[in-house]
Coordinates of C-alpha atoms and ligand atoms in Angstrom, one line a residue:
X1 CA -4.0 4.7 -30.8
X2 CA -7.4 4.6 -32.7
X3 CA -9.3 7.3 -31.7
X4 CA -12.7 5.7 -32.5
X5 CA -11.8 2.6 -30.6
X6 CA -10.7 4.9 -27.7
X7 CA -13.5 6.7 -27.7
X8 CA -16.0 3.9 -27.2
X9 CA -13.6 1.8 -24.5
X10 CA -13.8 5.2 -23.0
X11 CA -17.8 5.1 -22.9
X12 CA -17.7 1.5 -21.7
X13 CA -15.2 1.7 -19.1
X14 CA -17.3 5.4 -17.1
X15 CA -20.6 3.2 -18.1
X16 CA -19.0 1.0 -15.4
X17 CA -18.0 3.2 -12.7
X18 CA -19.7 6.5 -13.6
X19 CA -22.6 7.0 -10.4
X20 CA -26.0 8.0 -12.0
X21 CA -28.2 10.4 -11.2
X22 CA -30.1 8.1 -8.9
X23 CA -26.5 7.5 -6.7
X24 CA -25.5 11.0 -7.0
X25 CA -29.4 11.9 -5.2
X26 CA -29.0 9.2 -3.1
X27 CA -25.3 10.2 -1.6
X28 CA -26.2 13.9 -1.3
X29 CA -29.1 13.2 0.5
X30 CA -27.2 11.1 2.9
X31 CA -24.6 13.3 3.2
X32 CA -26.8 16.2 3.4
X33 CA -28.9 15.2 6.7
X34 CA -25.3 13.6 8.2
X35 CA -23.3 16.4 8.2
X36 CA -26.0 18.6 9.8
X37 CA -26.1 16.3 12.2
X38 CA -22.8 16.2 13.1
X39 CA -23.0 20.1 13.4
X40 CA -25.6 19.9 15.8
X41 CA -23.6 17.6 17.7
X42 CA -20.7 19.3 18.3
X43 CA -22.8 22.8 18.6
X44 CA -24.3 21.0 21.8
X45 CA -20.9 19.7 23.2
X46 CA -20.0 23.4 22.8
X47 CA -17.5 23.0 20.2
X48 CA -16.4 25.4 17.8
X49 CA -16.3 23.1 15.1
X50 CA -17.7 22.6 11.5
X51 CA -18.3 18.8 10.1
X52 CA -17.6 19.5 5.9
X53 CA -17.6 16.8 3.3
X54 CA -14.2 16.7 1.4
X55 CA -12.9 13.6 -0.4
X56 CA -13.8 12.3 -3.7
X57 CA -17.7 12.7 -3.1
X58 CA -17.0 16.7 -2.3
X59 CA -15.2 16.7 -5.2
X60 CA -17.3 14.8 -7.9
X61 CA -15.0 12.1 -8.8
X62 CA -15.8 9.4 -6.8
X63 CA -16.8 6.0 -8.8
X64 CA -19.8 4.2 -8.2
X65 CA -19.9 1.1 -5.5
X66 CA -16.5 2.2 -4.2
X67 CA -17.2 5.4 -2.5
X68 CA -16.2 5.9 1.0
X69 CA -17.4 9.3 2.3
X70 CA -14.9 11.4 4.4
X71 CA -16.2 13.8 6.9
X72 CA -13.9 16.0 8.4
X73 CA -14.2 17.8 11.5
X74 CA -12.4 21.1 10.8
X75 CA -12.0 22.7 14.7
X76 CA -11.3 26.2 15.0
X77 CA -7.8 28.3 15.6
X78 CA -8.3 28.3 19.8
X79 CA -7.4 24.2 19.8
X80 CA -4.5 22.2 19.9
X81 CA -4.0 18.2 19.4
X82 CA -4.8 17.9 23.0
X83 CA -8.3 18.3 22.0
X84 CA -9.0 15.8 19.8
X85 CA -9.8 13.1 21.5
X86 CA -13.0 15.4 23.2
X87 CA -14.1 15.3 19.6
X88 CA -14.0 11.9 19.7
X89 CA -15.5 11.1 22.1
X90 CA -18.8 13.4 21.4
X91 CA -18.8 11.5 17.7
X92 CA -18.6 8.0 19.3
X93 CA -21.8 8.7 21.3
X94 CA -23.7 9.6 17.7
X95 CA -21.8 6.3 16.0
X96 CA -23.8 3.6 18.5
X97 CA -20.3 1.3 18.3
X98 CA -20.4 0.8 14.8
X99 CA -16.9 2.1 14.2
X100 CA -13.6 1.4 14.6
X101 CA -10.8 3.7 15.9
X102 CA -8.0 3.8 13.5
X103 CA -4.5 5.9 13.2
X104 CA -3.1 7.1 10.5
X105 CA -0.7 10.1 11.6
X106 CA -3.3 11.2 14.1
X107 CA -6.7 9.5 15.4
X108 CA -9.6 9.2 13.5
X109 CA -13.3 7.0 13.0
X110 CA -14.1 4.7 10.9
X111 CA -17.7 4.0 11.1
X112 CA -20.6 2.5 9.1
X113 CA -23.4 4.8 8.7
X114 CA -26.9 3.6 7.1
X115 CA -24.9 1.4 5.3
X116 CA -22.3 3.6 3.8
X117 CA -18.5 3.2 5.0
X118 CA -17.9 7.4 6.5
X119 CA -14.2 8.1 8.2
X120 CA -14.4 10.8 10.3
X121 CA -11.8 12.7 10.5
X122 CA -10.5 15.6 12.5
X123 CA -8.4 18.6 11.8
X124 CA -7.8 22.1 12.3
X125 CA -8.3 25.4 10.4
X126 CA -5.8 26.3 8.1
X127 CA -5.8 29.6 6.6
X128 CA -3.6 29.7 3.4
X129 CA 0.2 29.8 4.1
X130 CA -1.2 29.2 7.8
X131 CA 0.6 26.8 10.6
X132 CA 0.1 22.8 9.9
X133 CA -1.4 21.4 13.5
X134 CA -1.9 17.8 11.5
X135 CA -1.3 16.6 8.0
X136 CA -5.0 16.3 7.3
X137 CA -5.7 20.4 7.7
X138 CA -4.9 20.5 4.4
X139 CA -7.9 18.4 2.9
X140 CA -10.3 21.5 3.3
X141 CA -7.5 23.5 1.2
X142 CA -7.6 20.8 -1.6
X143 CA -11.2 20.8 -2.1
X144 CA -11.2 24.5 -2.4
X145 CA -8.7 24.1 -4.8
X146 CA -10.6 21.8 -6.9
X147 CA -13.9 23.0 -6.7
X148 CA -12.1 26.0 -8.9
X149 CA -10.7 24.2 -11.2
X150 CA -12.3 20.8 -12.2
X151 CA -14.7 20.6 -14.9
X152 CA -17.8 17.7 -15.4
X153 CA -15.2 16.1 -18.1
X154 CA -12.2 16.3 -16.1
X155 CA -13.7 14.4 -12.8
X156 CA -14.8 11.9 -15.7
X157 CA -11.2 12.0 -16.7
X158 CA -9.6 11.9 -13.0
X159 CA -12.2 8.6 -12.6
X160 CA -11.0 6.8 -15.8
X161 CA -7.3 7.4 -14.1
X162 CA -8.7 6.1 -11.0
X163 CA -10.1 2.9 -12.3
X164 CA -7.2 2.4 -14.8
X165 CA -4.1 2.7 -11.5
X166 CA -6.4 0.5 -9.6
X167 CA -7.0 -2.2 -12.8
X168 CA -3.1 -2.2 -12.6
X169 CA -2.8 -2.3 -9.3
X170 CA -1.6 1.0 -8.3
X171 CA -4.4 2.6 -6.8
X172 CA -4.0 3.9 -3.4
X173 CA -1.2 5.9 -0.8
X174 CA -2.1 3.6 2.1
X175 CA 1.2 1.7 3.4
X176 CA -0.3 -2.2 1.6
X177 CA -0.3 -0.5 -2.1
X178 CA 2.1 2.9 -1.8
X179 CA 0.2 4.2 -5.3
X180 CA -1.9 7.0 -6.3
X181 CA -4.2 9.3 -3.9
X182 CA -7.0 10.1 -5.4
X183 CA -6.1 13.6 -5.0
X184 CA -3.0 12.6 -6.8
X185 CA -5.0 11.7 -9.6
X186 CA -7.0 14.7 -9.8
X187 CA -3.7 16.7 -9.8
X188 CA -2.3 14.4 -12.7
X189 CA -4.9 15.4 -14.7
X190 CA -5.4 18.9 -14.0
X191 CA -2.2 19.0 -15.3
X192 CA -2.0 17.0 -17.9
X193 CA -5.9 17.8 -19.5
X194 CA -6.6 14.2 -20.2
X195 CA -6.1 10.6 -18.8
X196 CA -4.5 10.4 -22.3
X197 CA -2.6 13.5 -22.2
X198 CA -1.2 12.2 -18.7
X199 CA -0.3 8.8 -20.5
X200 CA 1.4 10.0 -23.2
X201 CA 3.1 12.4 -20.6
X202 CA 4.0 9.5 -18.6
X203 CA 5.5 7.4 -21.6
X204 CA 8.8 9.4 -21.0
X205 CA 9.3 10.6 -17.4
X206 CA 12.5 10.3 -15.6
X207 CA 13.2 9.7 -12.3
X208 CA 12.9 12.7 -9.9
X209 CA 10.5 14.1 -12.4
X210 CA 8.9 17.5 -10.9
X211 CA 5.8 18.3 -11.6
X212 CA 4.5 22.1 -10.2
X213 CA 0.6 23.3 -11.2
X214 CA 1.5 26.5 -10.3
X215 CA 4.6 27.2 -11.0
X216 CA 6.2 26.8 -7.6
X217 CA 9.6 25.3 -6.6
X218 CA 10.5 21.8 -5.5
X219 CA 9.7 21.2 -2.2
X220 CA 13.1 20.2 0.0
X221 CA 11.5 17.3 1.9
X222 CA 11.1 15.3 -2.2
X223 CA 14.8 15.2 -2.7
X224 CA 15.0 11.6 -2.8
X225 CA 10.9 10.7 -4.0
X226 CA 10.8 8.7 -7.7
X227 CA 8.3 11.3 -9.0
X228 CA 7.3 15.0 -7.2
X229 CA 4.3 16.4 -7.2
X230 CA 3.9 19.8 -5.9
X231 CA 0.8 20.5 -3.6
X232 CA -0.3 24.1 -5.2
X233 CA -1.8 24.6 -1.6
X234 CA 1.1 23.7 0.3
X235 CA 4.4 24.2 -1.3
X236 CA 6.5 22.3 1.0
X237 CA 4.6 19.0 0.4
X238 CA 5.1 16.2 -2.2
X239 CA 1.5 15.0 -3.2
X240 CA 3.1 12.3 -4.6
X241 CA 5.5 11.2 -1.3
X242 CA 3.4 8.1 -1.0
X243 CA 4.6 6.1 -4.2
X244 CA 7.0 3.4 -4.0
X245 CA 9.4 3.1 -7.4
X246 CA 7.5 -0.2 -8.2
X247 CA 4.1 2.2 -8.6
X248 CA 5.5 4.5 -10.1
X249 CA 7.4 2.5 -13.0
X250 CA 4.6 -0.2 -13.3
X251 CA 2.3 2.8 -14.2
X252 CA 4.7 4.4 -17.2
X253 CA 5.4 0.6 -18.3
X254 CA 1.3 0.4 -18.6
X255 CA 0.8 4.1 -19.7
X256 CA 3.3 3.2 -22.7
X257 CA 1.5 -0.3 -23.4
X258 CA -1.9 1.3 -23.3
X259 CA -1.4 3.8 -25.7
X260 CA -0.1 1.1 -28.0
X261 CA -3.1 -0.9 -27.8
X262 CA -5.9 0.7 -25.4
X263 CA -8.0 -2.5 -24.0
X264 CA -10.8 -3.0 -20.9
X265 CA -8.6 -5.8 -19.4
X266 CA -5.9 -2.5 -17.8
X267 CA -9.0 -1.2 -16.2
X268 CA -10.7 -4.2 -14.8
X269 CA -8.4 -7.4 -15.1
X270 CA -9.1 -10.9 -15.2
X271 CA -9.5 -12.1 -11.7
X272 CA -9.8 -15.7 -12.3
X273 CA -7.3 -18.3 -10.5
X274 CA -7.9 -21.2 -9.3
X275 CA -6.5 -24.0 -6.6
X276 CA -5.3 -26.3 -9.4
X277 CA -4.1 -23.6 -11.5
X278 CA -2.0 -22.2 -9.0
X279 CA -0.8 -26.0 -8.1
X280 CA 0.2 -26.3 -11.5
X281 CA 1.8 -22.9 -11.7
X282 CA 4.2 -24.1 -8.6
X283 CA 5.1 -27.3 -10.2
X284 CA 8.0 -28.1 -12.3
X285 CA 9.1 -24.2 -11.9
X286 CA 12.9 -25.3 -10.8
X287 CA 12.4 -23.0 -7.5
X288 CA 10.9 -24.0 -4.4
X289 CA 8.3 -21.9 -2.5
X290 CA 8.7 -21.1 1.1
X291 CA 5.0 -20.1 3.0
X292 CA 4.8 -18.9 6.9
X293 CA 0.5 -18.8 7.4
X294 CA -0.2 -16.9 10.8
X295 CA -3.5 -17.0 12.3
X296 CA -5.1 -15.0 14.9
X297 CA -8.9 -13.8 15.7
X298 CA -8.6 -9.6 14.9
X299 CA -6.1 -7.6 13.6
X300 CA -5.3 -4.3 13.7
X301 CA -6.4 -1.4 11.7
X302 CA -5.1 -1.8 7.9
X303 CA -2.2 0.5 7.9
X304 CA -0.7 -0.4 11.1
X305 CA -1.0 -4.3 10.2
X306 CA 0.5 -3.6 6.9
X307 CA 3.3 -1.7 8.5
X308 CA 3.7 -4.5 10.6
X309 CA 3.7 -6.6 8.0
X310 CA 5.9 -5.4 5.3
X311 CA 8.6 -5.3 8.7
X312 CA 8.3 -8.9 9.7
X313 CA 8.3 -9.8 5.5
X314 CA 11.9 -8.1 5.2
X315 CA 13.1 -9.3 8.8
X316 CA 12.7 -13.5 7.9
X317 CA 14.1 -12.4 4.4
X318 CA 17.2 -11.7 5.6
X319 CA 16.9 -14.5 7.9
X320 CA 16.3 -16.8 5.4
X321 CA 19.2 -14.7 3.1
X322 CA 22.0 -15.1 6.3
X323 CA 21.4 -18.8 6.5
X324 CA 22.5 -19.4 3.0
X325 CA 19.4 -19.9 1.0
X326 CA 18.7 -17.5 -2.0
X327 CA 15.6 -16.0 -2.3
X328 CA 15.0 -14.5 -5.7
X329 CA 11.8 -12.9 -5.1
X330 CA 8.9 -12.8 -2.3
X331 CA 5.8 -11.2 -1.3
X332 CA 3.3 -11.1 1.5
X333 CA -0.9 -11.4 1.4
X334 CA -3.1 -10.9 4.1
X335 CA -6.7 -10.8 4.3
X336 CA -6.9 -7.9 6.5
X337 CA -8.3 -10.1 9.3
X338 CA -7.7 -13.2 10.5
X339 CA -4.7 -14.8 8.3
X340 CA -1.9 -13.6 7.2
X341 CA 0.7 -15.5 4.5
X342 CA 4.3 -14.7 3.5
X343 CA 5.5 -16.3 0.7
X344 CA 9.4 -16.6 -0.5
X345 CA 10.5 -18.5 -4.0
X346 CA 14.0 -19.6 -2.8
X347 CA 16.3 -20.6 -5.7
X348 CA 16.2 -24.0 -3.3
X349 CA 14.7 -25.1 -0.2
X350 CA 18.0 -27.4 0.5
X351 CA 20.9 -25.9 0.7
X352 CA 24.8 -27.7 0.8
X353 CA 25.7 -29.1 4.5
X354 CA 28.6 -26.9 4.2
X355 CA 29.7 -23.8 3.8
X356 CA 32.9 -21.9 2.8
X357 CA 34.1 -18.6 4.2
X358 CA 37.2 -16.8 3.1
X359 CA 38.6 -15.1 6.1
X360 CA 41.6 -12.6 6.5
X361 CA 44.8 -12.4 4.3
X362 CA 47.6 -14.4 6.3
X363 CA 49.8 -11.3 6.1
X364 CA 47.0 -9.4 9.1
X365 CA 48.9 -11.0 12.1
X366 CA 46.1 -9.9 15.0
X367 CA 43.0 -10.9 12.3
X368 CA 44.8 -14.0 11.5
X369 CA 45.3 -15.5 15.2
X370 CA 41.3 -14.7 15.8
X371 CA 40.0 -16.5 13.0
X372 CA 42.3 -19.3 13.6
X373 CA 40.9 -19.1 17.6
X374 CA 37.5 -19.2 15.8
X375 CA 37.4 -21.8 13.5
X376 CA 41.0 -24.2 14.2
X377 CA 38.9 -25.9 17.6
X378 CA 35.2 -25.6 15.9
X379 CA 33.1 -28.6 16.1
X380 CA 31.3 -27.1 13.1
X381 CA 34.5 -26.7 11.0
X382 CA 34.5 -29.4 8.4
X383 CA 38.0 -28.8 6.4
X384 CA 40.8 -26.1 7.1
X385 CA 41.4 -23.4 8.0
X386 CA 43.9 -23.2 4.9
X387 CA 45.2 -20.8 2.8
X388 CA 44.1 -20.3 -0.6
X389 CA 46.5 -17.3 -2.4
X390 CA 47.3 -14.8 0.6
X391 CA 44.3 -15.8 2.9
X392 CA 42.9 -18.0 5.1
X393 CA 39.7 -20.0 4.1
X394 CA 37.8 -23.0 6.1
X395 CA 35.0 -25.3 5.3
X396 CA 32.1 -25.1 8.2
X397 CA 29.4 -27.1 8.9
X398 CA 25.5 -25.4 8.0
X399 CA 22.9 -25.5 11.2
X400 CA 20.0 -26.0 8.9
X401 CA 20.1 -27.1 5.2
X402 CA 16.3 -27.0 4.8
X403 CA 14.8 -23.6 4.3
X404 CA 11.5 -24.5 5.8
X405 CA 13.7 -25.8 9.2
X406 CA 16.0 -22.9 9.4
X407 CA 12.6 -20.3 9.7
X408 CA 10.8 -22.8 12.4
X409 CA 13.8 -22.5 14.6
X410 CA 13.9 -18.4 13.9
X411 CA 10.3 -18.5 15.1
X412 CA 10.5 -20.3 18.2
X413 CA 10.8 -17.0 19.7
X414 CA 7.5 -15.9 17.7
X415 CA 10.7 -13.7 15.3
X416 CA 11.4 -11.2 17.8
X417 CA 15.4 -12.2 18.0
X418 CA 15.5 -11.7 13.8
X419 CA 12.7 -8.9 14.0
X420 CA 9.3 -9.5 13.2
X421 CA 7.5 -7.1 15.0
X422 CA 5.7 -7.0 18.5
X423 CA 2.6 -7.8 17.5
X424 CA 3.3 -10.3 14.8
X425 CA 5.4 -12.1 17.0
X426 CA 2.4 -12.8 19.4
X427 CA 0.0 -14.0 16.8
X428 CA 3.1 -16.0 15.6
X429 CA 3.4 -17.5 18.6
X430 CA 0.2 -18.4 19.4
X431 CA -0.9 -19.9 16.2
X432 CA 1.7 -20.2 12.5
X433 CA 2.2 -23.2 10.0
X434 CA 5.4 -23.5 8.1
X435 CA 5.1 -25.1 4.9
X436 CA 6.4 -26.0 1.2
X437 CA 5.6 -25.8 -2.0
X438 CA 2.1 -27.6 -2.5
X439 CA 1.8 -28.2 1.3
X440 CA 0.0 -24.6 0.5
X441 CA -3.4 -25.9 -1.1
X442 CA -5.2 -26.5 2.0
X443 CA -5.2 -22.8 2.4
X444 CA -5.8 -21.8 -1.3
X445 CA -9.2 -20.0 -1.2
X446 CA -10.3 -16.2 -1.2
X447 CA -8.2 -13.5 -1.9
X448 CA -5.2 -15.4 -1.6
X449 CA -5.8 -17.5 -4.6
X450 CA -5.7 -14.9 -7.2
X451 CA -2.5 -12.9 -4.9
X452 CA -0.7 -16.3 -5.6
X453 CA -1.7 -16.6 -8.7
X454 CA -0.1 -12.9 -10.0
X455 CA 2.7 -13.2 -7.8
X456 CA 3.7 -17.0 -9.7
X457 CA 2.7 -15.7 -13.1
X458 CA 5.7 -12.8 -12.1
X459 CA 4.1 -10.4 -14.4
X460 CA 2.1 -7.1 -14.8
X461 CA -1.5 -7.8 -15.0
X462 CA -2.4 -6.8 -17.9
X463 CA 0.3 -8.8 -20.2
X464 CA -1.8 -11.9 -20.9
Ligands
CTP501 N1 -5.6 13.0 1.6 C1 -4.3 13.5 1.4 N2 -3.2 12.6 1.3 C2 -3.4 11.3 1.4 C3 -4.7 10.8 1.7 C4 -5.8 11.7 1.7 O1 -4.1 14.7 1.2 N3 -2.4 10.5 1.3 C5 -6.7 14.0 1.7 C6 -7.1 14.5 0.3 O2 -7.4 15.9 0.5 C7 -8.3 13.7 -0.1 C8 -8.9 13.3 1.2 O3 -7.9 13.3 2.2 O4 -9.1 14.3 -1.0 C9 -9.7 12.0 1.3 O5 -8.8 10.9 1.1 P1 -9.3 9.5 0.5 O6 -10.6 9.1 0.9 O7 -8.1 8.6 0.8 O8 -9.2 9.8 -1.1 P2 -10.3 10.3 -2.1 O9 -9.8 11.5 -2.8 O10 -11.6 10.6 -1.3 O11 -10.5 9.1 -3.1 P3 -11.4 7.8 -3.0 O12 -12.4 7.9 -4.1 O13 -10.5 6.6 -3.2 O14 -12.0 7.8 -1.6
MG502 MG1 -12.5 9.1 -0.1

């Protein structure tokens, strides 16, 4: 790597998505006269409770447009989860129903604020080494932690990392992405001294790789995680639990091409794709593209729809996989709100009318006379049974030969009988469209353009 070019692409990129004094005053201001409101609040409900800024704005490395502030309600040692939802309730009265009530591991508020996006979040005190109530009492811990420890030029350092993971795609422990927390980022490099340092680190980690700040052992619950992380304020937590193999090994593969040849496009790729381009993309590819488009009026809070989601996605895979076809690879966009699209590339939407299954050598007496039962007096056998070497075979007749008929039927039921979940199932029911190949352009547009786009082009971003 040139360290001249590097150096400038360095200045470019925090040019970019460095706040400025202006935002920085403007934030803390906000911030400022929020939080002491929020402590007056709860002093009048009679809480003992403190509101504290933590998050990427507490701990200087937020980037500029993107910030979401995080205001955490730390409640003191004499409450239990039983009292949450009092807090709650005392911060919904302030928040005029501009907020939403989400879930995570336990409930929280999502709420716009003078135009900025604020979760409020609840939690209990945690002294160090102390009793876990709820997995956010450590948050208070990690900006202690920080605040000791990061320097001007490291946050600058933990926001290049942010905006490179995100440029690639990685950015992000929340169930849709299953990449880097930001506090997994300023971890990295506290560790490593550099985004650089952390790249070149990176070029040659192995799975299971452990990585400890202080010194401390691995933490039993990580067994099986791709890369381990240590919390250095709670020992018995993986920091990086979150990341799914795919982040992980999608972030060395670009850490190793970066270094090679550093370039803007890893930390802000090209987001053009258009209707005809993704057309053209589909045609004349030899496979044949499967879409189910579900529409409904609201859904849920992100992480519970992507949980949702990502189940339903696997459940009419193997569906689609135990009537015959092949899928090679698929994926699943949604835009959060109102429509929702899962797409599988099937080696072939038409499959053979029939099908051969090899059933149990003739020398099994018992397992021979039931698969004989089963198939010798089947309207659906089409040949046999015979034997072919030691064991009995038969030719049988396929129920659906076209992929797109085989997952109408399966829906009829909304999925529930081959496991989409609850909720899906209702919207599927009340409003879905099965279609294939360029029967998909009527709902090109938005987000889902580009998502196609990446997903047909079947490579990392920033190849090109
Ligand atoms: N946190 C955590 N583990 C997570 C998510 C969040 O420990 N999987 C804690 C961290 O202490 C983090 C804080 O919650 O600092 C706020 O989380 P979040 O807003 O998701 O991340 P930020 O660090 O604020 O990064 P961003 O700039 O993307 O908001
Ligand atoms: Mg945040």
């Amino acid at each position: 790597m040139n360290d001249m070019e590097y150096t400038q692409l360095r200045e470019k990129v925090l040019e970019r998505i460095k706040p400025g004094e202006a935002d920085e005053k403007q934030i803390d201001e906000f911030t400022t006269v929020f939080v002491k409101e929020i402590n007056a609040l709860l002093r009048e409900e009679g809480l003992d409770a403190e509101a504290e800024l933590h998050g990427s704005v507490a701990h200087g490395t937020w980037i500029r447009g993107g910030q979401d502030l995080d205001v955490f309600i730390v409640l003191g040692s004499g409450y239990e989860r039983d009292d949450l939802h009092r807090v709650l309730e005392a911060l919904k009265r302030r928040l005029d129903g501009d907020y939403v009530e989400a879930y995570a591991e336990h409930p929280y508020l999502q709420a716009r604020v003078d135009g900025y996006s604020v979760d409020l979040v609840p939690c209990f005190r945690l002294e160090k080494g102390g009793r876990i109530k709820s997995s956010t009492d450590r948050t208070p811990l990690h900006t202690g932690y920080l605040a000791e420890r990061l320097t001007d030029e490291a946050r600058d350092e933990v926001r290049l990392l942010k905006q490179f993971t995100d440029g690639i795609g990685v950015y992000g422990a929340e169930i849709r992405v299953k990449g880097f927390s930001g506090y997994l980022c300023e971890l990295l490099v506290l560790r490593y001294g550099s985004f650089t340092g952390l790249l070149e680190a990176a070029s040659t980690w192995r799975r299971g790789t452990v990585i400890s700040l202080e010194g401390q052992g691995e933490p039993a619950e990580a067994f099986k995680d791709p890369l381990v992380v240590v919390d250095p304020v709670d020992t018995t937590r993986n920091v990086a639990s979150a990341l799914s193999p795919e982040s992980l090994w999608t972030f060395v593969a670009a850490a190793r091409d970066f270094l090679g040849e550093p370039e803007v496009g890893y930390f802000f790729p090209s987001a053009e794709a258009s209707k005809e381009g993704v057309l053209s993309l589909m045609d004349g590819r030899g496979s044949d593209l499967v879409f189910l488009v579900v529409e409904e009026h609201r859904a849920e809070v992100p992480d519970s729809l992507w949980g949702q989601l990502h189940k339903s996605h696997e459940a009419l895979r193997s569906a689609l996989t135990v009537g015959g076809f092949k899928v090679l690879r698929s994926t699943v966009w949604s835009n959060e709100e109102n429509r929702h699209v899962f797409v599988y590339e099937l080696e072939s939407a038409s499959i053979s009318g029939a099908v051969k299954h090899l059933g149990p050598p003739v020398a099994m007496t018992a397992n021979s006379e039931s698969f004989l039962a089963r198939h010798a007096g089947n309207g659906s056998t089409v040949a046999g049974p015979w034997i072919e070497g030691d064991r009995w075979a038969v030719l049988s007749k396929r129920q659906f030969t076209e992929a797109g008929a085989l997952l109408t039927d399966r829906l009829e039921d909304g999925g529930r009988g081959v496991g989409v979940s609850k909720n899906l199932a209702v919207r599927v029911l009340q409003h879905h469209r099965v279609l294939l190949n360029g029967e998909i352009g009527d709902y090109l547009g938005g987000g889902f353009t580009l998502h196609l786009h990446r997903f047909l082009k079947g490579r990392p971003r920033w190849f090109e």
